[in-house]
Coordinates of C-alpha atoms in Angstrom, one line a residue:
M26 CA -136.9 -127.9 -150.3
G27 CA -137.0 -128.2 -154.1
V28 CA -139.0 -131.2 -155.5
V29 CA -137.6 -133.5 -158.1
N30 CA -140.2 -136.2 -159.1
V31 CA -138.6 -139.0 -161.0
T32 CA -142.0 -140.4 -161.8
P33 CA -144.3 -140.6 -164.8
D34 CA -147.5 -139.9 -162.8
S35 CA -147.0 -137.2 -160.2
F36 CA -149.8 -134.6 -160.2
S37 CA -147.7 -131.6 -161.1
D38 CA -144.8 -132.6 -163.2
G39 CA -145.1 -136.4 -163.9
G40 CA -142.8 -137.5 -166.6
M41 CA -140.9 -134.3 -167.0
W42 CA -137.8 -135.5 -165.0
L43 CA -138.1 -139.3 -165.4
E44 CA -134.7 -139.6 -167.2
P45 CA -131.8 -139.4 -164.8
A46 CA -130.0 -136.7 -166.9
D47 CA -133.1 -134.6 -166.9
A48 CA -133.7 -135.0 -163.2
V49 CA -130.1 -134.1 -162.4
A50 CA -130.2 -131.0 -164.6
H51 CA -133.5 -129.9 -163.1
A52 CA -132.1 -130.4 -159.5
R53 CA -129.0 -128.4 -160.3
G54 CA -131.3 -125.6 -161.6
L55 CA -133.3 -125.7 -158.4
V56 CA -130.1 -125.3 -156.4
A57 CA -129.0 -122.4 -158.6
E58 CA -132.4 -120.8 -157.8
G59 CA -131.9 -121.1 -154.1
A60 CA -133.0 -124.6 -152.9
D61 CA -131.3 -125.7 -149.7
I62 CA -132.5 -129.3 -150.0
I63 CA -133.4 -131.4 -153.0
D64 CA -136.1 -133.9 -152.4
I65 CA -136.1 -136.8 -154.9
G66 CA -139.2 -139.0 -155.1
G67 CA -139.7 -142.2 -157.2
E68 CA -143.2 -143.0 -156.2
S69 CA -146.1 -140.7 -156.8
T70 CA -148.5 -140.0 -153.9
R71 CA -151.1 -138.4 -156.1
P72 CA -154.6 -139.3 -154.9
G73 CA -155.9 -142.5 -156.5
T74 CA -152.4 -143.7 -157.6
A75 CA -151.5 -147.3 -157.3
R76 CA -148.2 -148.1 -155.6
T77 CA -144.9 -148.3 -157.5
A78 CA -142.9 -151.6 -157.3
E79 CA -139.9 -151.4 -155.0
A80 CA -137.5 -152.3 -157.8
Q81 CA -138.9 -149.6 -160.0
E82 CA -138.6 -147.0 -157.3
L83 CA -135.0 -147.9 -156.7
Q84 CA -134.3 -147.8 -160.4
R85 CA -135.8 -144.3 -160.6
V86 CA -134.2 -142.8 -157.5
L87 CA -130.7 -144.1 -157.1
P88 CA -129.0 -142.7 -160.3
T89 CA -130.2 -139.2 -159.4
V90 CA -129.1 -139.4 -155.8
E91 CA -125.7 -140.7 -156.8
A92 CA -125.2 -137.9 -159.3
L93 CA -126.2 -135.2 -156.9
A94 CA -124.4 -136.4 -153.8
G95 CA -121.8 -133.8 -152.9
C96 CA -123.6 -131.1 -154.9
G97 CA -123.5 -128.6 -152.0
V98 CA -127.0 -129.0 -150.6
A99 CA -128.7 -131.7 -148.6
I100 CA -130.3 -134.6 -150.5
S101 CA -133.6 -135.9 -149.3
V102 CA -135.4 -139.0 -150.6
D103 CA -139.2 -139.2 -150.5
T104 CA -139.9 -142.9 -149.8
M105 CA -142.0 -145.1 -147.5
R106 CA -139.8 -148.2 -147.9
A107 CA -136.9 -149.2 -145.7
P108 CA -134.9 -150.9 -148.5
V109 CA -135.2 -147.8 -150.6
A110 CA -134.2 -145.6 -147.7
R111 CA -131.1 -147.6 -146.9
A112 CA -130.0 -147.7 -150.6
A113 CA -130.6 -143.9 -150.9
I114 CA -128.6 -143.2 -147.7
D115 CA -125.7 -145.4 -149.0
A116 CA -125.9 -143.4 -152.3
G117 CA -125.5 -140.1 -150.4
A118 CA -129.0 -139.0 -149.1
T119 CA -128.9 -137.3 -145.7
I120 CA -132.7 -136.9 -145.2
I121 CA -135.5 -139.5 -145.5
N122 CA -138.8 -137.9 -146.2
D123 CA -141.4 -140.6 -145.2
V124 CA -145.0 -139.4 -146.0
S125 CA -146.3 -142.3 -143.9
G126 CA -144.4 -141.5 -140.8
G127 CA -143.3 -145.1 -140.5
L128 CA -146.8 -146.6 -140.8
A129 CA -146.3 -148.0 -144.3
D130 CA -143.0 -149.8 -143.4
P131 CA -142.1 -149.6 -139.7
A132 CA -138.6 -151.0 -140.5
I133 CA -137.8 -147.6 -142.0
L134 CA -137.5 -146.2 -138.5
A135 CA -134.7 -148.6 -137.7
V136 CA -132.8 -147.7 -140.8
V137 CA -133.0 -144.0 -139.9
A138 CA -131.9 -144.7 -136.3
E139 CA -129.0 -146.8 -137.4
T140 CA -127.7 -144.4 -140.0
G141 CA -128.3 -141.2 -138.1
V142 CA -129.9 -139.2 -141.0
D143 CA -132.7 -136.7 -140.5
Y144 CA -136.2 -138.0 -140.8
V145 CA -139.4 -136.2 -142.0
A146 CA -142.5 -137.8 -140.4
M147 CA -145.7 -136.7 -142.1
H148 CA -149.3 -137.0 -140.9
W149 CA -150.7 -139.9 -143.0
R150 CA -153.7 -142.2 -142.8
G151 CA -153.4 -144.4 -145.8
H152 CA -152.0 -145.0 -149.3
S153 CA -152.9 -142.9 -152.3
A154 CA -155.5 -145.3 -153.6
A155 CA -157.8 -144.7 -150.6
M156 CA -156.4 -141.7 -148.8
Q157 CA -159.2 -139.3 -149.9
S158 CA -162.0 -141.6 -148.9
A159 CA -164.7 -140.2 -146.6
Q160 CA -163.6 -142.5 -143.8
L161 CA -160.0 -141.3 -143.9
R162 CA -161.1 -137.7 -144.1
H163 CA -163.2 -138.0 -141.0
Y164 CA -161.9 -136.2 -137.9
E165 CA -163.5 -135.6 -134.5
N166 CA -161.5 -132.5 -134.2
L167 CA -159.2 -131.9 -137.2
V168 CA -156.4 -129.9 -135.6
S169 CA -156.1 -131.9 -132.4
D170 CA -156.4 -135.2 -134.2
V171 CA -153.7 -134.3 -136.6
I172 CA -151.4 -133.1 -133.8
G173 CA -152.1 -136.3 -131.8
E174 CA -151.6 -138.7 -134.7
L175 CA -148.4 -136.9 -135.8
G176 CA -147.2 -136.9 -132.2
D177 CA -147.7 -140.7 -132.2
R178 CA -145.4 -141.0 -135.2
V179 CA -142.7 -138.9 -133.4
A180 CA -143.0 -141.1 -130.4
A181 CA -142.7 -144.3 -132.6
A182 CA -139.6 -142.9 -134.2
E183 CA -138.0 -142.1 -130.8
R184 CA -138.8 -145.6 -129.6
A185 CA -137.0 -147.0 -132.6
G186 CA -133.9 -145.0 -131.6
V187 CA -134.2 -141.9 -133.8
Q188 CA -132.8 -139.0 -131.9
R189 CA -135.5 -136.3 -131.4
G190 CA -133.3 -133.6 -132.8
R191 CA -133.2 -135.6 -136.1
I192 CA -137.0 -135.5 -136.5
I193 CA -138.8 -133.0 -138.8
V194 CA -142.6 -133.0 -138.7
D195 CA -145.0 -132.4 -141.6
P196 CA -148.8 -131.9 -141.0
G197 CA -149.6 -133.6 -144.3
I198 CA -151.5 -130.9 -146.2
G199 CA -153.5 -132.7 -149.0
F200 CA -153.3 -136.2 -147.4
S201 CA -156.6 -137.5 -146.2
K202 CA -157.9 -134.0 -145.9
S203 CA -160.5 -132.1 -147.9
G204 CA -159.9 -128.7 -149.4
D205 CA -161.6 -127.0 -146.4
Q206 CA -159.7 -129.1 -144.0
N207 CA -156.4 -128.0 -145.6
W208 CA -157.4 -124.4 -145.1
Q209 CA -158.5 -125.0 -141.5
L210 CA -155.2 -126.6 -140.7
L211 CA -153.2 -123.8 -142.3
Q212 CA -155.3 -121.2 -140.3
A213 CA -154.4 -123.1 -137.2
I214 CA -150.7 -123.0 -138.0
D215 CA -149.7 -121.4 -134.7
T216 CA -151.4 -124.2 -132.7
V217 CA -149.7 -126.9 -134.8
Q218 CA -146.3 -125.2 -134.6
D219 CA -146.7 -124.8 -130.8
A220 CA -147.5 -128.5 -130.4
F221 CA -144.1 -129.3 -131.8
A222 CA -142.2 -126.3 -130.7
D223 CA -138.9 -128.1 -130.2
L224 CA -139.0 -129.8 -133.6
R225 CA -138.5 -128.5 -137.1
M226 CA -141.7 -128.2 -139.1
L227 CA -142.0 -128.7 -142.9
W228 CA -145.1 -127.6 -144.8
G229 CA -145.8 -129.0 -148.3
V230 CA -148.5 -127.0 -150.1
S231 CA -146.9 -126.6 -153.5
R232 CA -149.4 -126.6 -156.4
K233 CA -151.8 -128.8 -154.5
G234 CA -155.4 -129.3 -155.5
F235 CA -157.0 -127.1 -152.8
L236 CA -155.2 -124.2 -154.4
G237 CA -156.6 -125.2 -157.8
G238 CA -160.1 -125.3 -156.3
L239 CA -159.6 -121.8 -154.8
L240 CA -158.6 -120.4 -158.1
A241 CA -161.1 -122.3 -160.3
G242 CA -162.4 -120.3 -163.2
T243 CA -159.9 -117.4 -162.6
G244 CA -156.7 -116.2 -164.2
Q245 CA -157.2 -117.0 -167.9
A246 CA -155.2 -114.7 -170.0
G247 CA -156.3 -113.4 -173.4
P248 CA -159.5 -113.7 -175.4
G249 CA -161.7 -116.7 -175.4
P250 CA -164.3 -118.3 -173.1
A251 CA -163.9 -118.0 -169.3
A252 CA -161.8 -120.7 -167.7
T253 CA -163.7 -123.5 -166.0
G254 CA -162.6 -126.1 -163.5
P255 CA -159.7 -126.0 -161.1
R256 CA -156.7 -124.0 -162.0
P257 CA -154.1 -126.4 -163.5
P258 CA -151.0 -127.2 -161.3
L259 CA -148.6 -125.1 -163.3
G260 CA -150.8 -122.1 -162.7
R261 CA -150.7 -122.3 -158.9
D262 CA -147.2 -121.0 -158.2
A263 CA -148.2 -117.5 -157.1
A264 CA -150.7 -119.0 -154.7
T265 CA -148.0 -121.3 -153.4
Q266 CA -145.7 -118.3 -152.8
A267 CA -148.5 -116.6 -150.8
L268 CA -148.7 -119.7 -148.5
T269 CA -144.9 -119.8 -148.2
C270 CA -145.1 -116.2 -146.8
W271 CA -147.8 -117.4 -144.4
C272 CA -145.7 -120.3 -143.2
A273 CA -142.6 -118.1 -142.9
S274 CA -144.6 -115.6 -140.9
H275 CA -145.5 -118.4 -138.5
R276 CA -142.1 -119.9 -137.8
A277 CA -142.0 -122.7 -140.3
W278 CA -138.6 -124.4 -140.6
G279 CA -139.1 -125.2 -144.3
V280 CA -141.4 -125.4 -147.3
R281 CA -141.4 -128.1 -149.9
T282 CA -142.0 -126.7 -153.4
H283 CA -141.8 -127.5 -157.1
E284 CA -140.8 -123.9 -158.0
V285 CA -137.9 -122.5 -156.0
R286 CA -137.0 -119.0 -157.2
G287 CA -140.3 -117.3 -156.4
N288 CA -140.7 -119.1 -153.0
R289 CA -137.1 -118.3 -152.1
D290 CA -137.6 -114.7 -153.0
A291 CA -140.7 -114.5 -150.9
C292 CA -138.7 -115.9 -147.9
E293 CA -135.9 -113.5 -148.5
V294 CA -138.2 -110.5 -148.5
F295 CA -140.0 -111.7 -145.4
A296 CA -136.8 -112.4 -143.5
R297 CA -135.4 -109.0 -144.4
L298 CA -138.4 -107.2 -143.1
N299 CA -138.5 -109.2 -139.9
L300 CA -135.2 -110.8 -139.0
G301 CA -132.5 -109.7 -141.5
P302 CA -131.1 -111.6 -144.5
L303 CA -131.4 -115.4 -144.5
R304 CA -127.7 -115.8 -145.3

């Protein structure tokens, strides 16, 4: 799943693809590099970010969806709002990627059920402005709590009429979780996968802050003082590829990534060693 953020404030590439023509060209480039799905988002979920107005989100997302509909890969829209989801589906989207799992706007579940598109339900505890608060990062048992809360979102989707086979689950790496908690959840990947064995599972780790923390002070090329602080997002792609291999080796259905070619290549190598070519 290749990411196209049509936002000015996303943590990794905010502002780079804000203009529709730039977003479409970038998406087509990701497809050429091997993306199976293009995920278009018009509202940043970077920690601490205020919400985008609905009209602004629609204005950002729809031109890109319309231009890419029929491009040969699935179009996903990253939104928490029912009206945006409906408009995006009307414009050609076939997946709704809801980071709130229906908690931000429960009406989104009815839209998904009515239209019959695929639905990504992510583990989520609150909006960006507060999601990294100590309260929202507190778990009695991280792995079992995430599984239980994500299972509740799956059940809510089914009650709303979403067919179980249409549901994709995402454990929500980086959302209401500390760096150590992200690593703990990834180390427990088999347990998480087994809890949703009949569902597709999407992992979104691309360029996230816990990778920057791991790589802090490393990797500076050339002369000069040693690097300090977290590795910047654009320097986290190799680490992302390593986690893509980890997820692939543990039966992940998909990975959501800003950089496609390296991650696709990693999947191809792993598949060839274990299962045969992906295609």
